[in-house]
mmCIF file of C-alpha atoms in Angstrom:
data_model
loop_
_atom_site.group_PDB
_atom_site.id
_atom_site.type_symbol
_atom_site.label_atom_id
_atom_site.label_comp_id
_atom_site.label_asym_id
_atom_site.label_seq_id
_atom_site.Cartn_x
_atom_site.Cartn_y
_atom_site.Cartn_z
ATOM 1 C CA UNK A 1 136.545 23.915 -35.147
ATOM 2 C CA UNK A 2 134.221 26.705 -34.157
ATOM 3 C CA UNK A 3 131.714 27.957 -36.654
ATOM 4 C CA UNK A 4 131.253 31.511 -37.730
ATOM 5 C CA UNK A 5 127.572 32.052 -36.838
ATOM 6 C CA UNK A 6 127.124 34.755 -39.467
ATOM 7 C CA UNK A 7 128.467 32.796 -42.427
ATOM 8 C CA UNK A 8 128.088 29.228 -41.094
ATOM 9 C CA UNK A 9 131.738 28.606 -41.939
ATOM 10 C CA UNK A 10 133.995 26.575 -39.649
ATOM 11 C CA UNK A 11 137.238 28.253 -38.610
ATOM 12 C CA UNK A 12 140.455 26.536 -37.608
ATOM 13 C CA UNK A 13 141.455 26.598 -33.950
ATOM 14 C CA UNK A 14 144.594 28.510 -32.942
ATOM 15 C CA UNK A 15 148.114 27.053 -33.097
ATOM 16 C CA UNK A 16 148.560 23.656 -31.400
ATOM 17 C CA UNK A 17 144.919 23.679 -30.251
ATOM 18 C CA UNK A 18 142.867 20.504 -30.690
ATOM 19 C CA UNK A 19 139.443 21.730 -29.448
ATOM 20 C CA UNK A 20 138.321 25.345 -29.175
ATOM 21 C CA UNK A 21 135.276 27.566 -28.652
ATOM 22 C CA UNK A 22 136.694 30.213 -30.977
ATOM 23 C CA UNK A 23 140.039 30.850 -32.629
ATOM 24 C CA UNK A 24 141.147 32.705 -29.474
ATOM 25 C CA UNK A 25 139.742 30.293 -26.833
ATOM 26 C CA UNK A 26 141.302 26.848 -26.769
ATOM 27 C CA UNK A 27 139.859 24.165 -24.453
ATOM 28 C CA UNK A 28 142.136 21.201 -25.337
ATOM 29 C CA UNK A 29 145.667 21.274 -26.762
ATOM 30 C CA UNK A 30 147.416 18.908 -29.144
ATOM 31 C CA UNK A 31 149.897 16.523 -27.479
ATOM 32 C CA UNK A 32 152.490 17.446 -26.070
ATOM 33 C CA UNK A 33 151.190 21.006 -25.491
ATOM 34 C CA UNK A 34 149.625 22.268 -22.256
ATOM 35 C CA UNK A 35 146.720 24.672 -21.800
ATOM 36 C CA UNK A 36 147.090 27.960 -19.902
ATOM 37 C CA UNK A 37 144.692 30.920 -20.122
ATOM 38 C CA UNK A 38 142.990 29.538 -23.262
ATOM 39 C CA UNK A 39 146.284 29.128 -25.181
ATOM 40 C CA UNK A 40 148.617 26.175 -25.837
ATOM 41 C CA UNK A 41 152.290 26.136 -24.791
ATOM 42 C CA UNK A 42 155.101 23.577 -24.803
ATOM 43 C CA UNK A 43 155.458 24.132 -21.030
ATOM 44 C CA UNK A 44 153.464 26.022 -18.446
ATOM 45 C CA UNK A 45 154.340 29.745 -18.485
ATOM 46 C CA UNK A 46 155.868 31.518 -15.463
ATOM 47 C CA UNK A 47 153.344 31.824 -12.664
ATOM 48 C CA UNK A 48 151.737 28.478 -13.529
ATOM 49 C CA UNK A 49 152.610 24.783 -13.098
ATOM 50 C CA UNK A 50 151.349 21.422 -14.313
ATOM 51 C CA UNK A 51 149.746 19.526 -11.401
ATOM 52 C CA UNK A 52 150.715 15.866 -11.325
ATOM 53 C CA UNK A 53 147.899 13.621 -12.545
ATOM 54 C CA UNK A 54 145.752 16.574 -13.651
ATOM 55 C CA UNK A 55 146.150 16.148 -17.403
ATOM 56 C CA UNK A 56 147.548 18.981 -19.482
ATOM 57 C CA UNK A 57 145.975 22.090 -17.927
ATOM 58 C CA UNK A 58 148.303 24.501 -16.087
ATOM 59 C CA UNK A 59 147.283 25.834 -12.666
ATOM 60 C CA UNK A 60 148.268 29.181 -11.155
ATOM 61 C CA UNK A 61 151.100 29.419 -8.626
ATOM 62 C CA UNK A 62 150.460 31.011 -5.249
ATOM 63 C CA UNK A 63 150.822 34.787 -5.491
ATOM 64 C CA UNK A 64 154.026 34.625 -3.407
ATOM 65 C CA UNK A 65 155.823 32.550 -6.101
ATOM 66 C CA UNK A 66 157.096 33.827 -9.430
ATOM 67 C CA UNK A 67 157.453 30.222 -10.610
ATOM 68 C CA UNK A 68 156.433 26.984 -8.894
ATOM 69 C CA UNK A 69 156.352 23.224 -9.448
ATOM 70 C CA UNK A 70 154.483 20.226 -8.002
ATOM 71 C CA UNK A 71 151.997 22.465 -6.138
ATOM 72 C CA UNK A 72 150.920 26.105 -6.100
ATOM 73 C CA UNK A 73 152.969 26.806 -2.943
ATOM 74 C CA UNK A 74 156.179 24.932 -3.898
ATOM 75 C CA UNK A 75 158.104 27.961 -5.167
ATOM 76 C CA UNK A 76 161.097 27.652 -7.483
ATOM 77 C CA UNK A 77 161.687 31.391 -7.824
ATOM 78 C CA UNK A 78 160.322 34.459 -6.050
ATOM 79 C CA UNK A 79 159.227 37.877 -7.233
ATOM 80 C CA UNK A 80 161.819 40.673 -7.151
ATOM 81 C CA UNK A 81 163.000 41.584 -3.618
ATOM 82 C CA UNK A 82 161.318 38.554 -1.994
ATOM 83 C CA UNK A 83 163.373 36.124 0.101
ATOM 84 C CA UNK A 84 163.584 32.415 -0.833
ATOM 85 C CA UNK A 85 163.861 29.615 1.734
ATOM 86 C CA UNK A 86 162.855 25.923 1.579
ATOM 87 C CA UNK A 87 160.717 26.321 -1.568
ATOM 88 C CA UNK A 88 158.791 29.305 -0.182
ATOM 89 C CA UNK A 89 158.961 33.083 -0.679
ATOM 90 C CA UNK A 90 158.871 35.705 2.055
ATOM 91 C CA UNK A 91 158.371 39.441 1.604
ATOM 92 C CA UNK A 92 159.629 40.550 5.034
ATOM 93 C CA UNK A 93 163.066 38.925 5.219
ATOM 94 C CA UNK A 94 164.217 35.422 6.037
ATOM 95 C CA UNK A 95 161.889 33.414 8.301
ATOM 96 C CA UNK A 96 162.762 32.342 11.830
ATOM 97 C CA UNK A 97 165.450 29.660 11.844
ATOM 98 C CA UNK A 98 167.165 31.040 8.753
ATOM 99 C CA UNK A 99 169.465 33.919 7.803
ATOM 100 C CA UNK A 100 170.651 35.793 4.723
ATOM 101 C CA UNK A 101 174.339 35.073 4.063
ATOM 102 C CA UNK A 102 176.327 38.039 2.814
ATOM 103 C CA UNK A 103 176.588 38.080 -0.977
ATOM 104 C CA UNK A 104 173.825 35.481 -1.413
ATOM 105 C CA UNK A 105 171.209 37.763 -2.949
ATOM 106 C CA UNK A 106 167.782 36.949 -1.545
ATOM 107 C CA UNK A 107 168.370 33.232 -0.830
ATOM 108 C CA UNK A 108 168.147 32.395 2.877
ATOM 109 C CA UNK A 109 170.149 29.611 4.558
ATOM 110 C CA UNK A 110 169.242 27.375 7.493
ATOM 111 C CA UNK A 111 170.558 28.398 10.931
ATOM 112 C CA UNK A 112 172.506 25.811 12.914
ATOM 113 C CA UNK A 113 170.600 23.024 14.658
ATOM 114 C CA UNK A 114 168.449 24.100 17.638
ATOM 115 C CA UNK A 115 168.931 27.747 16.694
ATOM 116 C CA UNK A 116 165.880 30.027 16.502
ATOM 117 C CA UNK A 117 167.659 33.090 15.083
ATOM 118 C CA UNK A 118 171.171 33.652 13.783
ATOM 119 C CA UNK A 119 173.307 36.459 12.388
ATOM 120 C CA UNK A 120 174.453 37.018 8.811
ATOM 121 C CA UNK A 121 177.275 34.536 9.319
ATOM 122 C CA UNK A 122 175.047 31.707 10.628
ATOM 123 C CA UNK A 123 176.098 32.124 14.268
ATOM 124 C CA UNK A 124 173.185 31.541 16.619
ATOM 125 C CA UNK A 125 171.841 34.579 18.500
ATOM 126 C CA UNK A 126 168.788 32.899 20.086
ATOM 127 C CA UNK A 127 168.182 29.194 20.773
ATOM 128 C CA UNK A 128 165.063 27.035 20.520
ATOM 129 C CA UNK A 129 163.280 25.970 23.740
ATOM 130 C CA UNK A 130 165.329 23.875 26.161
ATOM 131 C CA UNK A 131 168.613 25.051 24.605
ATOM 132 C CA UNK A 132 170.946 27.866 25.544
ATOM 133 C CA UNK A 133 173.820 29.699 23.908
ATOM 134 C CA UNK A 134 177.225 28.201 24.637
ATOM 135 C CA UNK A 135 179.583 30.863 26.027
ATOM 136 C CA UNK A 136 183.337 30.997 26.360
ATOM 137 C CA UNK A 137 185.239 31.692 29.603
ATOM 138 C CA UNK A 138 184.702 35.453 29.084
ATOM 139 C CA UNK A 139 180.922 35.004 28.729
ATOM 140 C CA UNK A 140 180.926 35.769 25.013
ATOM 141 C CA UNK A 141 178.562 33.725 22.861
ATOM 142 C CA UNK A 142 180.116 31.083 20.607
ATOM 143 C CA UNK A 143 177.018 31.182 18.389
ATOM 144 C CA UNK A 144 176.102 27.553 19.136
ATOM 145 C CA UNK A 145 173.160 26.103 21.095
ATOM 146 C CA UNK A 146 173.370 23.248 23.596
ATOM 147 C CA UNK A 147 171.300 21.805 26.458
#
């Protein structure tokens, strides 16, 4: 409990707070609450996560993530209009090796194996090193890579 320096009266900490510097600044929460920005919550708020083995203090997610878990860069959700792929967020479209399926919002999917870039249907348009596009008898691409 912090004391009121003017009246020498102890004041109660805020809700679910075990130790505080003032009613508004908590430093340790009651179990099972977690601490984020000087307040206690049942779970870490959006934009923060609880690092494994770090006690009960939430840490900030990387600025690219709206929500994250396990680490600051392991995104669960992205900010509006950002693209999500393999637990990461991208502002400028899907990263190399992935594509945005039609009707899938902003969630990217993995291109086929050995494919560097692919179209909106997952057909390969450019292959990784040492691979080439397989073509039919007319020379049209089949959208698959092979050696």
